[in-house]
Each structure stands twice: as structure tokens, then as C-alpha cells.
Amino acid sequence: MASRFLQGRNMATVTAVPKTRIAGGSFLLESRRPEEVFTPEDFSEQHQLIGQTAEEFATKEILPNVEKMEHKDFSISRDLLKKAGELGLSSVEIPEAYGGMEMDKVTAAVIADHIAKYAGFATTWGAHTGIGALPLVYFGTEEQKKKYLPRLATGEIVGAYALSESTSGSDALNCRSRAVLSSDGKHYILNGEKMWITNAGFADLYTVFAKIDGEKFSAFLVERNFPGFSVGAEEHKMGIRGSSTCPIILNDCKVPVENLLGEIGKGHLIAFNILNIGRFKLGAMCVGGGRVSLETAVSYAKQRKAFGKSIGEFGLVREKIANMATLLYVGESMVYRTVGMMDAALSEVDKSAADVAKQTLKAIEEYAVECSIIKVWGSEMIDYIVDENMQIHAGYGFVEEYPAERAYRDARINRIFEGTNEINRLIITGFLLKRAMSGQLPLMPAIKQLMDEVLSGPSSGDELEGALAEERKLVGQAKKLGLFAAGAATQKYMQAIQDQQEIMGAIADMTIETYAMETAVLRAQKIVEAKGEAAAALPIAMTRVYLTQAMEKVEAAARKVIAAVADGDMMRTQLAILRRLGKYEPFNTIELRQQIAQKMLERGKYTLA
Ligand SMILES: Cc1cc2nc3c(=O)[nH]c(=O)nc-3n(C[C@H](O)[C@H](O)[C@H](O)COP(=O)(O)OP(=O)(O)OC[C@H]3O[C@@H](n4cnc5c(N)ncnc54)[C@H](O)[C@@H]3O)c2cc1C
């Protein structure tokens, strides 16, 4: 297979990202212009070439081997990792100095999107290139990087990341694994066990977390052949059976002191930063996997007959197809908007600085909220899609010969790993509140301004002009609903809101939907500006369908919050304000969904044209 895109090495300098540096979380307070957001329509020739390479790799190399991997022939997985390495698909995030391609995050997302055609291998590849290799990229010493990264880049060695334990998953800092320095000061001696470790069955290098002297949470680079290291039996999983998941056992495991990763007692920085980085890729994979399920559903709906018609002619089936396509449009838009912002921030990092890794991490961490949004929204989106795919396949969906069954099982894990969706919802609201309290994000003044505005009575409303004016207005209303509810909640609980998880969750839901709504509108607007309204008919239809359902969610979450924080007359007043803020004329979503479904069925695939 041709690795044409290898010729385009060092592309961090050639990819076109919008130049605007946008603060993370600022979407809640500021309006963006379409030219400020990156969309799939902005892919450079290089991105497209990489996409084609990854697509060919997925269809020609991964898909023919699915059955073998499902039956745990991991020699195939290793071979595929080597092939991906040869094609440069595994090293886009590794610096050139250590054998990597050193490309932008858009490229990383494009590859993840295509590799996701088969979730079993996508998990293997994702763990190897992400949580397996990135701890070294961002926290390794020069010697550590030189020793391991070039071989991780080519797939000669395989990486894994061992944080979770049987008694501490979400609560990972509470781990029981211990490390003590040997009496000669040459080794750390590790004891403990790690649970559910992806790639564990065949990996060569593991980033293992343990507490030095039972206190200082730290990370270690542990090779498979180190004395005292062993791997337990494969788990029998519900899904992603083509990936390896095993416990690892540390029994007086001898780790040379030079394999301590990062600083003693600062392992939490590695653990959480690396998971944060992984989240946008998980979102890209959910989009890629979801697209496959939509296409399977469309193809089945065209050929399956009932009551003398193909089932794709029935309104209730078409509605499902339209919903699936709409979600994919929104998901794609959110993933690439976010990685585009990251790339804009990363383009300002001084590559020659001694603290380049630190600067890079800071630029990525800026978008922690958006990354968590993509993780939560993407994993729930793919679960919806695989469920409706199963429903369209009905009886045939429930049996193993049809791919709907595997897709249904494979998708479920996404809501559990890389931080459960509950933990990520808490991260979203917690991070925003932290920024608001520190003044980094002027959330509190915006809330106060809105409170004053709404309490002074109905205004004539914001009149917007130009393409998608109604839709932009709706996004503005969703932002106000979210801010109003968040304002009422923070007024009541102040700092103690952190303990009100249901309210934190509802605020996260409003935040997630607001980002999704705004992103859908901005992309449609950008397409209208580039190609005209007629060419943007599908993106506009999808945007309208999405806005309608998202607005319902935002309103419901806002009502839930108000009912929890106010009562009596105050509650009634606040609910009246919510009704005013949430007022809009509905779109004819039945007709819009018909149009969307018709196009998907005509083309036999996900399309925006
Ligand atoms: C297939 C697979 C692959 C995996 N790969 C890896 C890997 O490569 N490396 C690795 O280190 N780990 C890995 N994991 C582990 C995974 O990251 C954890 O399962 C996950 O973090 C959740 O931890 P837990 O299972 O212990 O659940 P728990 O933390 O026990 O959570 C149970 C439930 O309680 C909720 N909950 C927990 N704490 C809170 C809270 N504070 N507030 C509200 N709700 C809460 C959770 O959201 C969840 O619904 C993998 C797991 C699986 C199944």
C-alpha cells in the first residue's frame, strides 16, 4: 500500500488552521464567526491524503482480519501495528527527533476516524499511540524518549497504560500499588496489581502508576521482561473482543531508577493529562464507528422488504436514518472544531524551547472542557446510532452473523473508559467553575448581566441578520438558558455546588448541548458562505433537526436545576423566565428528516451533498 503521505512529513507547518487563538470554554460567553472554526471542509490536501491512506489501511488490512482478532489472534494486531507504523499512521504525535511524524491534531483525529472502522483494533491502536506512547512524549527524559519512542513509532514495540486497579478506577489516585527504592538505590521495587489494561496481553512497555513509600503517586516505565512483572488472563468482554484486556501483576517487580517517568509524587499530572488528550481521539473514533453503522443501516433499509415496500420507505425508519446522519454531522463538526482550536494554540508553542512539552500540554489542557464534551457526547451519540442500527436490522440485528450485533456491543465501552461519562460531566462543570472563580473565564459577570437583563422584564430580543439568523438566535437562547440556570444554582450553593452532583451534571448537559448546537450552526454557515445556500441544504437541515432536539434537552435540564434550587414564587418567576428564554418557532423536523433520509438512501452512505 502506498504511503503517499509520508512524503509530507513535518506538516505541522503546512496545515491550515484558523489563526484565532480561542480560550477554552469561551463558547459559553462569546459568539464565533464561521471563519474562526475549523471544519472537515477545511482539510488540507495532506489531511485528505492521510485520510485516504488510513481508509485504505482500514479496508484492505484491518477489515479482512476482523474474525481472527475477534478470536484473540493478537499476532495479527501486532502485525497491523507494524504496518500502521510503516505507513506513519502511528506516530503523528511523536516528535520527528524520535522517529515520529510530528503532525497536527487534526491529522491525529483524521486517522482515528478512519481506523475506527473496526473497534477492536481501533482500541489496540488508540491505546498504543495514545495512552501508550504519549506519557513518554510529554514527560519522558531525553534518554527515555531516545530509548523507546522510535520503536513505539514503528510498532516494533507496543505500549500500554496501567492506571486502574480492581478497587480504584475513577478514584485512580487511591491506588494500592506500591514502590520502594531498593537498598542499593538502583531500582524501584513495585508491588500490586493493575486491572483492565488494554494491550496488556502482548504489550512490551507499560506506563505503570504506583505510590512511592505508599504516599507519592508516581509513574514508571515498565518493560514486560522486567523481573517480577507478569500478565494475568484475558478478560471475557462484552465488546471490543478484538482488543486485549488483562490484569498485570507486580510481584517485587524491579524497575531501574532511570525508568521513573516524570517527577516523584507528580504522577497525577501524567495520569490526568494523558487521559484528557485521549478524549478528542475517542470522539473521532465514535464518529468513524458511527458512520459505519449508519452505512450498514442504510444499506439494509434499502434491501429489506416489508408490507411490499423496502423498509427505507417507512417514515419511522427514515426518521432513524436522519437522526443518525444528523448526529454524525454534529459529531464531526465538534471533533474538528476542537482539534482545530488545539492546533491554533499549538502553533504558538516554541518548538526549540527547553520546556516544549510543558507548553504543549498547557495548550492542550486549555481545551479540557471541549475534550470532555466530545468524549461524553461522542460516546452517547455512537450508542444511539448502534441501537437504532440494531432496531432497523431487527431480528437480523440480534444475531451474530450481522455486523449490527457486534457494533452494538463494541460501542458500549466508550462511556466507561477514558473517564466515565459521569466523571467527565463533573470535569466539564468543575473546570468551568474553577476558571470562573479564578477570573480566567468571565462567567460570573456574564451570569450577573444576564440575571439583571432578565429580571428587568422582556426585551425585544436580539435581532440577527444573515445566513442562519434564526438558528444563531436559538444558540444564543440556549446559552442564556444555561447561564441563567447555572447562575441560580451558584447563587444558592456558592462553592458547595461541587457537592451537588445532579446539578453539576445538568449544567454539564446544557454546556454540552450548547457547544454542539453552536458548532453545527457555524459549520453550516461556513458551508453557506463558501458554496451558497442551495449547496448547504443538508447541513442546514441537519442543523435545524439537531437544534430542535438539543433545545428540548437544554430546557429540560434548566427546569430541573431551577426546580431544585428555588421554590414558591421565586421558582414560578424563574420558570417563567426560562419559558421566555426558551421561546422559539419550531422547525418542521418531520419534513427535514425526510429530506435528510432521502439523501442518505439515494447515496447509500453518509453525505452532506
Ligand atoms: C475494556 C476496558 C479497557 C480498559 N483499558 C484501560 C487501560 O488501558 N488502562 C487503565 O488504566 N484502565 C483501563 N480501563 C479501566 C477504566 O478506565 C475504568 O473501568 C474506568 O475508569 C472506571 O473505573 P471503575 O470500572 O473502577 O468504575 P468505578 O470508578 O467503580 O465507577 C463505578 C460507577 O460509579 C460512578 N462513579 C465513580 N466515582 C464517582 C464520582 N465521584 N461521582 C459520580 N459517580 C462516580 C462511575 O461513573 C460508574 O458509573 C479499561 C476498562 C475496560 C472495561
XYZ file of C-alpha atoms and ligand atoms in Angstrom:
662
model
C 0.000 0.000 0.000
C 1.321 3.387 -0.917
C 2.286 5.604 1.985
C 1.995 8.744 -0.088
C 1.505 10.996 2.843
C 4.890 10.084 4.298
C 6.301 12.490 1.743
C 4.545 15.268 3.589
C 6.492 14.919 6.827
C 6.715 17.777 9.240
C 3.342 19.059 8.247
C 2.718 20.954 11.409
C 3.935 23.893 9.378
C 1.697 23.414 6.352
C -1.745 22.616 7.717
C -4.200 25.467 7.501
C -5.728 26.158 10.892
C -7.704 29.272 11.701
C -5.282 31.726 13.243
C -7.579 32.906 16.034
C -6.484 31.806 19.489
C -9.671 30.981 21.350
C -9.912 30.458 25.101
C -11.212 27.063 26.239
C -14.817 27.206 27.462
C -15.313 30.682 25.996
C -18.000 29.373 23.640
C -20.440 29.827 26.516
C -19.912 33.555 26.562
C -18.708 34.611 23.149
C -20.067 34.217 19.641
C -17.702 32.972 16.991
C -17.608 33.703 13.310
C -17.578 30.779 10.859
C -14.086 31.618 9.634
C -12.793 31.158 13.182
C -13.710 27.480 13.332
C -12.020 24.559 11.635
C -14.355 22.143 9.828
C -13.853 18.990 7.714
C -14.343 21.249 4.676
C -11.034 22.889 5.656
C -8.990 19.694 5.399
C -5.783 20.373 3.509
C -4.657 18.143 0.653
C -2.358 16.460 3.157
C -5.210 15.723 5.535
C -7.156 14.185 2.679
C -4.183 12.105 1.606
C -3.699 10.860 5.140
C -7.402 10.122 5.333
C -7.148 8.045 2.157
C -4.116 6.173 3.467
C -5.888 5.394 6.740
C -9.054 4.413 4.878
C -7.147 2.007 2.614
C -5.329 0.595 5.610
C -8.646 0.015 7.365
C -10.417 -1.594 4.412
C -7.529 -3.622 2.998
C -5.604 -4.595 6.103
C -7.851 -4.356 9.153
C -11.280 -5.478 7.928
C -10.155 -8.756 6.288
C -8.657 -9.770 9.651
C -11.545 -8.965 11.944
C -12.564 -12.561 12.662
C -9.021 -13.551 13.631
C -8.723 -10.628 16.016
C -12.174 -11.310 17.468
C -10.777 -14.747 18.340
C -7.793 -13.140 20.009
C -5.115 -13.825 17.428
C -3.043 -10.914 18.611
C -0.162 -11.744 16.268
C -2.409 -10.046 13.700
C -2.802 -6.988 15.906
C 0.964 -6.725 16.284
C 1.483 -7.074 12.520
C -1.129 -4.411 11.900
C 0.531 -2.067 14.373
C 3.794 -2.563 12.455
C 2.069 -1.874 9.144
C 0.399 1.208 10.591
C 3.843 2.256 11.829
C 5.372 1.801 8.363
C 2.621 3.957 6.909
C 3.287 6.643 9.503
C -0.190 6.232 10.970
C 1.032 5.560 14.498
C 3.466 8.376 15.010
C 1.769 11.631 14.122
C 2.035 12.770 17.720
C 5.651 11.703 18.189
C 8.323 14.382 17.544
C 10.483 13.966 14.453
C 13.594 13.865 16.629
C 12.395 10.489 17.953
C 11.294 8.979 14.682
C 7.785 10.423 14.596
C 5.818 12.383 12.016
C 5.138 15.336 14.350
C 1.908 16.459 12.765
C -1.094 18.400 13.905
C -4.013 17.144 15.997
C -6.362 17.380 13.013
C -4.260 14.656 11.411
C -4.434 12.547 14.563
C -8.223 12.862 14.538
C -8.499 12.061 10.811
C -6.562 8.827 11.299
C -8.563 7.831 14.394
C -11.804 8.485 12.500
C -10.823 6.023 9.722
C -9.178 3.385 11.898
C -12.404 3.208 13.915
C -13.968 1.043 11.190
C -13.249 -1.906 13.451
C -13.454 -1.014 17.146
C -11.379 -3.982 18.343
C -8.253 -2.881 16.512
C -9.045 0.827 16.965
C -8.816 0.240 20.732
C -5.460 -1.513 20.344
C -4.109 1.227 18.091
C -5.623 4.000 20.220
C -4.029 2.676 23.402
C -0.662 2.131 21.695
C -0.447 5.564 20.045
C -2.233 7.473 22.801
C -2.023 6.422 26.430
C 0.822 4.034 25.499
C 3.199 6.494 23.804
C 2.163 9.960 24.933
C 3.289 9.737 28.571
C 6.817 9.431 27.173
C 6.338 12.199 24.622
C 5.239 14.693 27.254
C 7.009 13.525 30.399
C 9.985 11.401 29.295
C 13.621 12.378 29.741
C 15.804 12.683 26.663
C 17.254 9.208 27.322
C 13.851 7.637 27.866
C 12.487 9.162 24.676
C 15.501 8.051 22.635
C 15.287 4.567 24.061
C 11.600 3.885 23.478
C 9.871 6.361 21.182
C 11.439 5.393 17.830
C 10.404 1.773 18.380
C 6.902 2.761 19.508
C 6.618 4.917 16.365
C 7.305 1.966 14.082
C 5.232 -0.502 16.065
C 8.313 -2.620 16.810
C 7.293 -2.395 20.456
C 3.740 -1.958 21.732
C 2.684 0.424 24.502
C 0.140 0.177 27.319
C -1.003 2.304 30.238
C -1.691 0.806 33.641
C -3.546 3.142 35.964
C -6.738 1.353 37.056
C -6.903 -1.226 39.816
C -9.657 -3.545 40.963
C -10.508 -1.211 43.838
C -9.742 2.115 42.146
C -10.867 3.023 38.644
C -12.358 6.515 38.669
C -10.675 7.070 42.015
C -7.303 6.245 40.460
C -5.165 8.288 42.867
C -6.326 5.973 45.600
C -4.328 3.106 44.127
C -2.829 0.348 46.257
C 0.259 -0.411 44.156
C 3.433 0.488 45.986
C 7.039 1.280 45.074
C 10.094 1.383 47.311
C 13.665 2.203 46.458
C 15.994 -0.809 46.680
C 18.729 -0.697 49.303
C 21.396 -0.114 46.619
C 19.329 2.790 45.211
C 19.345 1.284 41.715
C 15.792 0.042 41.414
C 12.262 0.737 42.486
C 10.566 -2.415 43.694
C 6.918 -2.414 42.658
C 4.158 -4.489 44.223
C 0.466 -4.545 43.395
C -1.923 -5.376 40.607
C -3.487 -3.402 37.807
C -6.815 -4.188 36.210
C -8.383 -3.953 32.732
C -5.194 -2.924 30.940
C -5.621 -2.527 27.185
C -2.901 -4.262 25.107
C -1.623 -5.942 28.286
C -1.629 -9.400 26.679
C 1.081 -8.525 24.181
C 2.491 -5.080 25.015
C 6.201 -4.534 25.623
C 6.210 -1.253 27.532
C 3.764 -0.210 30.259
C 3.357 3.143 31.992
C 2.560 1.879 35.489
C 1.338 4.063 38.341
C 2.249 3.281 41.953
C 2.810 5.161 45.197
C 6.395 5.518 46.321
C 6.536 4.632 50.023
C 2.767 4.321 49.933
C 2.358 8.075 49.519
C 3.902 9.658 46.467
C 1.811 8.801 43.407
C 4.307 8.313 40.576
C 4.697 6.748 37.141
C 7.197 4.134 35.942
C 8.176 2.775 32.555
C 7.991 -0.965 32.999
C 9.189 -3.427 30.376
C 7.405 -6.710 30.005
C 10.565 -8.704 30.717
C 11.461 -6.928 33.962
C 11.745 -9.453 36.812
C 8.569 -9.682 38.898
C 6.257 -8.489 36.099
C 3.531 -10.771 34.817
C 0.269 -10.564 32.916
C -2.960 -12.250 34.010
C -5.584 -13.969 31.868
C -7.567 -12.195 29.165
C -10.896 -10.798 30.320
C -14.007 -12.157 28.572
C -15.577 -8.931 27.477
C -18.974 -7.841 26.203
C -17.386 -5.954 23.303
C -14.140 -4.852 21.667
C -13.183 -8.529 21.832
C -10.504 -7.927 19.240
C -8.531 -5.953 21.809
C -6.530 -7.413 24.658
C -7.586 -6.570 28.233
C -5.798 -8.229 31.146
C -4.699 -7.541 34.681
C -0.998 -7.121 35.345
C 0.731 -8.349 38.439
C 3.707 -6.647 40.064
C 5.455 -9.008 42.404
C 8.653 -7.361 43.654
C 8.984 -6.061 40.126
C 12.441 -4.494 39.643
C 12.286 -1.218 37.723
C 15.585 0.635 37.151
C 15.530 4.108 38.773
C 16.105 5.693 35.378
C 12.661 4.370 34.392
C 10.836 6.645 36.798
C 8.684 8.781 34.489
C 8.275 12.438 35.396
C 8.709 13.623 38.947
C 8.232 11.690 42.161
C 4.791 12.406 43.577
C 3.604 14.095 40.361
C 2.126 11.038 38.688
C -1.322 12.655 38.759
C -0.125 15.191 36.165
C 0.749 12.340 33.826
C -2.367 10.309 34.558
C -4.884 13.096 34.005
C -3.187 14.997 31.199
C -2.793 11.855 29.135
C -6.438 10.883 29.593
C -7.510 14.394 28.639
C -5.516 14.215 25.408
C -7.047 10.843 24.582
C -10.582 12.149 24.769
C -10.721 14.009 21.483
C -9.489 10.887 19.706
C -12.137 8.796 21.365
C -14.661 11.283 19.980
C -13.168 10.972 16.490
C -13.369 7.189 16.759
C -17.017 7.376 17.814
C -17.715 9.412 14.676
C -15.825 6.915 12.487
C -17.537 3.906 14.058
C -20.940 5.603 13.922
C -20.534 6.326 10.220
C -20.000 2.626 9.535
C -23.201 1.775 11.422
C -25.198 4.401 9.553
C -23.995 2.977 6.263
C -24.856 -0.548 7.341
C -28.320 0.637 8.363
C -28.904 2.478 5.085
C -27.834 -0.486 3.013
C -30.094 -2.840 4.990
C -33.056 -0.432 4.883
C -32.801 -0.352 1.092
C -32.852 -4.082 0.589
C -35.155 -5.344 3.372
C -38.800 -5.606 2.255
C -41.920 -5.485 4.459
C -45.530 -4.876 3.510
C -44.461 -4.849 -0.144
C -42.001 -1.978 0.262
C -38.398 -1.525 1.192
C -38.309 -0.551 4.870
C -36.343 2.569 3.914
C -39.624 3.970 2.615
C -41.266 3.955 6.043
C -41.330 7.271 7.871
C -40.283 5.808 11.210
C -37.260 4.110 9.667
C -36.354 7.242 7.716
C -36.553 9.230 10.927
C -33.918 6.989 12.477
C -31.637 7.290 9.466
C -31.987 11.071 9.509
C -31.216 11.210 13.220
C -28.121 9.066 12.788
C -26.834 11.237 9.946
C -27.578 14.407 11.879
C -25.637 13.196 14.887
C -22.669 12.304 12.687
C -22.697 15.760 11.161
C -22.696 17.370 14.612
C -20.076 14.952 15.945
C -17.686 15.522 13.058
C -18.143 19.239 13.427
C -17.361 19.212 17.154
C -14.310 16.981 16.854
C -12.674 19.037 14.120
C -13.610 22.388 15.628
C -11.902 21.311 18.835
C -8.742 19.907 17.273
C -8.589 22.998 15.059
C -8.535 25.179 18.177
C -5.850 22.983 19.699
C -3.724 23.268 16.577
C -4.077 27.043 16.589
C -2.861 27.100 20.199
C -0.104 24.565 19.493
C 1.173 26.586 16.540
C 2.279 29.216 19.064
C 4.394 26.773 21.057
C 8.120 27.420 20.717
C 9.405 24.085 19.388
C 13.001 24.936 20.294
C 12.220 25.811 23.924
C 13.524 23.559 26.668
C 10.018 23.305 28.095
C 8.339 22.492 24.779
C 6.485 19.511 26.286
C 5.135 21.650 29.124
C 3.982 24.363 26.736
C 2.347 21.748 24.521
C 0.443 20.230 27.419
C -0.723 23.650 28.560
C -2.026 24.426 25.077
C -3.939 21.140 25.019
C -5.229 21.462 28.577
C -6.796 24.767 27.588
C -9.451 22.700 25.814
C -10.082 20.171 28.592
C -13.777 21.116 28.682
C -14.207 20.696 24.938
C -12.314 17.354 25.030
C -14.587 16.048 27.792
C -17.624 17.284 25.864
C -16.521 15.357 22.802
C -15.912 12.245 24.895
C -19.313 12.306 26.575
C -21.328 13.433 23.576
C -19.472 11.165 21.128
C -19.860 8.037 23.251
C -23.574 8.687 23.776
C -24.015 9.501 20.100
C -22.491 6.195 18.965
C -24.638 4.281 21.445
C -27.738 5.889 19.939
C -26.572 5.043 16.421
C -25.715 1.399 17.080
C -29.002 0.975 18.912
C -31.046 2.342 16.005
C -28.940 0.312 13.577
C -29.908 -2.761 15.578
C -33.561 -1.691 15.518
C -33.524 -1.240 11.750
C -31.991 -4.715 11.399
C -34.485 -6.012 13.985
C -34.309 -9.845 14.169
C -31.246 -9.987 11.938
C -29.634 -7.330 14.093
C -29.869 -9.540 17.122
C -27.937 -12.460 15.634
C -24.216 -12.653 15.316
C -23.908 -13.036 11.536
C -24.861 -9.413 11.011
C -22.465 -6.608 11.973
C -25.147 -4.693 13.889
C -24.757 -7.035 16.845
C -21.004 -6.551 17.208
C -21.246 -2.790 16.690
C -23.856 -2.643 19.468
C -21.578 -4.470 21.898
C -18.414 -2.672 20.834
C -19.782 0.834 21.316
C -20.728 0.475 24.975
C -17.238 0.715 26.437
C -16.802 4.296 25.229
C -18.997 5.597 28.037
C -16.842 3.762 30.582
C -13.156 4.252 29.768
C -11.109 7.464 29.377
C -13.002 8.614 32.484
C -16.618 7.515 32.814
C -19.204 9.898 31.423
C -20.230 10.760 34.978
C -16.664 11.753 35.836
C -16.355 13.713 32.592
C -19.609 15.573 33.264
C -18.190 16.579 36.638
C -14.949 17.631 34.924
C -16.856 19.848 32.470
C -18.745 21.825 35.096
C -15.921 21.690 37.646
C -13.370 23.033 35.181
C -15.670 25.847 34.064
C -16.425 26.835 37.644
C -12.749 26.748 38.550
C -11.969 29.063 35.666
C -14.871 31.283 36.594
C -13.752 31.539 40.223
C -10.183 32.360 39.228
C -11.402 35.038 36.812
C -9.877 33.239 33.808
C -13.332 32.887 32.295
C -15.666 35.837 32.939
C -18.591 33.544 33.638
C -19.772 35.281 36.808
C -20.031 38.787 35.274
C -21.896 37.253 32.316
C -24.312 35.497 34.669
C -24.859 38.724 36.617
C -25.502 40.689 33.444
C -27.994 38.092 32.258
C -29.755 37.995 35.637
C -30.141 41.794 35.586
C -31.337 41.665 31.998
C -34.000 39.022 32.508
C -35.249 40.361 35.812
C -35.821 43.773 34.248
C -38.517 42.222 32.038
C -38.955 41.036 28.463
C -36.705 42.641 25.883
C -37.374 42.855 22.169
C -34.721 40.132 21.711
C -31.551 40.016 19.676
C -32.259 40.587 16.028
C -29.665 38.802 13.934
C -29.138 39.100 10.221
C -27.540 36.995 7.517
C -27.332 33.258 6.935
C -28.916 31.041 9.585
C -30.039 34.004 11.641
C -32.864 32.056 13.330
C -30.508 29.249 14.172
C -27.891 31.581 15.620
C -30.573 33.208 17.700
C -31.530 29.830 19.084
C -27.925 29.151 20.072
C -27.900 32.474 21.891
C -31.061 31.454 23.730
C -29.561 28.103 24.730
C -26.532 29.912 26.145
C -28.786 32.184 28.151
C -30.829 29.270 29.487
C -27.638 27.567 30.624
C -26.196 30.687 32.190
C -29.454 31.507 33.916
C -29.796 28.070 35.459
C -26.100 27.966 36.396
C -26.446 31.432 37.910
C -29.421 30.405 40.038
C -27.555 27.297 41.211
C -24.291 29.077 42.054
C -26.197 31.795 43.906
C -27.786 29.183 46.100
C -24.843 26.877 46.715
C -21.770 29.058 46.083
C -18.622 26.869 46.326
C -20.647 23.982 47.761
C -22.181 23.423 44.333
C -19.361 20.905 43.805
C -21.246 18.570 46.136
C -24.494 18.883 44.177
C -23.662 16.297 41.546
C -27.059 16.212 39.877
C -26.909 19.979 39.353
C -23.309 19.781 38.146
C -24.485 17.098 35.712
C -27.393 19.191 34.463
C -25.095 22.189 33.914
C -22.716 19.886 32.026
C -25.609 18.705 29.839
C -26.563 22.275 28.962
C -22.918 23.097 28.248
C -22.514 20.049 26.029
C -25.645 20.807 24.028
C -24.724 24.457 23.652
C -21.339 23.552 22.199
C -22.957 21.018 19.876
C -25.628 23.459 18.711
C -23.233 26.314 18.081
C -20.778 24.081 16.280
C -23.473 22.694 13.976
C -24.623 26.201 13.082
C -21.115 27.541 12.482
C -20.249 24.726 10.114
C -23.484 25.124 8.151
C -22.863 28.873 7.998
C -19.351 28.283 6.735
C -20.648 25.982 4.001
C -23.326 28.542 3.035
C -20.667 31.249 2.790
C -18.397 29.054 0.668
C -20.932 27.401 -1.619
C -24.270 29.116 -1.231
C -27.488 28.105 0.486
C -28.581 25.500 -2.058
C -25.352 23.527 -1.664
C -25.734 23.701 2.099
C -29.280 22.303 2.134
C -28.332 19.133 4.020
C -26.100 20.737 6.644
C -28.829 23.321 7.222
C -31.487 20.619 7.560
C -29.310 18.644 9.962
C -28.557 21.747 11.970
C -32.269 22.526 12.316
C -33.115 18.987 13.353
C -30.314 18.995 15.890
C -31.148 22.414 17.309
C -34.717 21.334 17.918
C -33.806 18.244 19.901
C -30.929 19.928 21.724
C -33.097 22.856 22.753
C -35.534 20.421 24.376
C -32.661 18.935 26.370
C -31.331 22.329 27.423
C -34.780 23.460 28.559
C -35.390 20.241 30.482
C -32.020 20.491 32.243
C -32.597 24.158 33.094
C -36.031 23.346 34.537
C -34.539 20.539 36.596
C -31.973 22.927 38.085
C -34.482 25.671 38.839
C -36.887 23.225 40.495
C -34.016 22.086 42.715
C -32.724 25.496 43.739
C -35.888 27.602 44.077
C -39.390 27.191 45.411
C -42.694 29.021 45.723
C -42.996 32.368 43.944
C -39.300 32.514 43.215
C -39.491 29.216 41.384
C -42.543 30.318 39.416
C -40.823 33.569 38.404
C -37.706 31.753 37.348
C -39.649 29.164 35.382
C -41.464 31.988 33.592
C -38.069 33.443 32.686
C -36.986 30.055 31.363
C -40.096 29.875 29.203
C -39.339 33.311 27.822
C -35.694 32.465 27.134
C -36.652 29.189 25.513
C -39.374 30.519 23.232
C -38.970 29.856 19.514
C -40.935 28.796 16.498
C -40.263 25.135 15.801
C -38.834 23.873 12.547
C -40.759 21.262 10.583
C -38.473 18.453 11.615
C -40.610 15.753 10.014
C -40.045 17.252 6.604
C -36.389 17.989 7.326
C -35.757 14.414 8.441
C -37.456 13.115 5.305
C -35.056 15.174 3.179
C -32.016 14.006 5.107
C -33.006 10.339 4.997
C -33.807 10.550 1.288
C -30.269 11.716 0.509
C -28.621 9.046 2.660
C -30.717 6.352 0.982
C -30.038 7.724 -2.503
C -26.300 7.878 -1.943
C -26.133 4.730 0.179
C -23.822 6.470 2.626
C -23.299 9.428 4.908
C -23.183 12.529 2.771
C -23.575 16.269 3.073
C -24.064 16.868 -0.638
C -12.207 -2.772 28.084
C -11.564 -1.877 29.076
C -10.319 -1.338 28.794
C -9.690 -0.526 29.746
N -8.427 -0.065 29.490
C -7.729 0.547 30.496
C -6.342 0.854 30.321
O -5.747 0.618 29.267
N -5.687 1.403 31.376
C -6.303 1.695 32.553
O -5.642 2.193 33.454
N -7.623 1.422 32.749
C -8.344 0.850 31.747
N -9.669 0.536 31.927
C -10.318 0.859 33.194
C -11.304 2.008 33.059
O -10.594 3.191 32.845
C -12.182 2.022 34.318
O -13.061 0.918 34.216
C -12.941 3.302 34.467
O -12.057 4.361 34.750
C -13.993 3.243 35.576
O -13.472 2.727 36.754
P -14.225 1.526 37.507
O -14.531 0.496 36.486
O -13.410 1.158 38.660
O -15.575 2.157 37.969
P -15.864 2.971 39.343
O -14.878 4.049 39.482
O -16.009 1.998 40.453
O -17.283 3.570 38.978
C -18.497 2.838 39.091
C -19.642 3.805 38.775
O -19.650 4.859 39.754
C -19.511 6.110 39.114
N -18.665 6.977 39.929
C -17.438 6.704 40.428
N -16.960 7.767 41.090
C -17.893 8.729 41.006
C -17.991 10.058 41.477
N -17.009 10.655 42.152
N -19.108 10.744 41.200
C -20.125 10.198 40.480
N -20.081 8.957 40.011
C -18.978 8.216 40.259
C -18.884 5.814 37.771
O -19.152 6.822 36.819
C -19.515 4.481 37.417
O -20.778 4.665 36.854
C -10.334 -0.229 30.980
C -11.603 -0.760 31.242
C -12.204 -1.588 30.321
C -13.538 -2.186 30.660
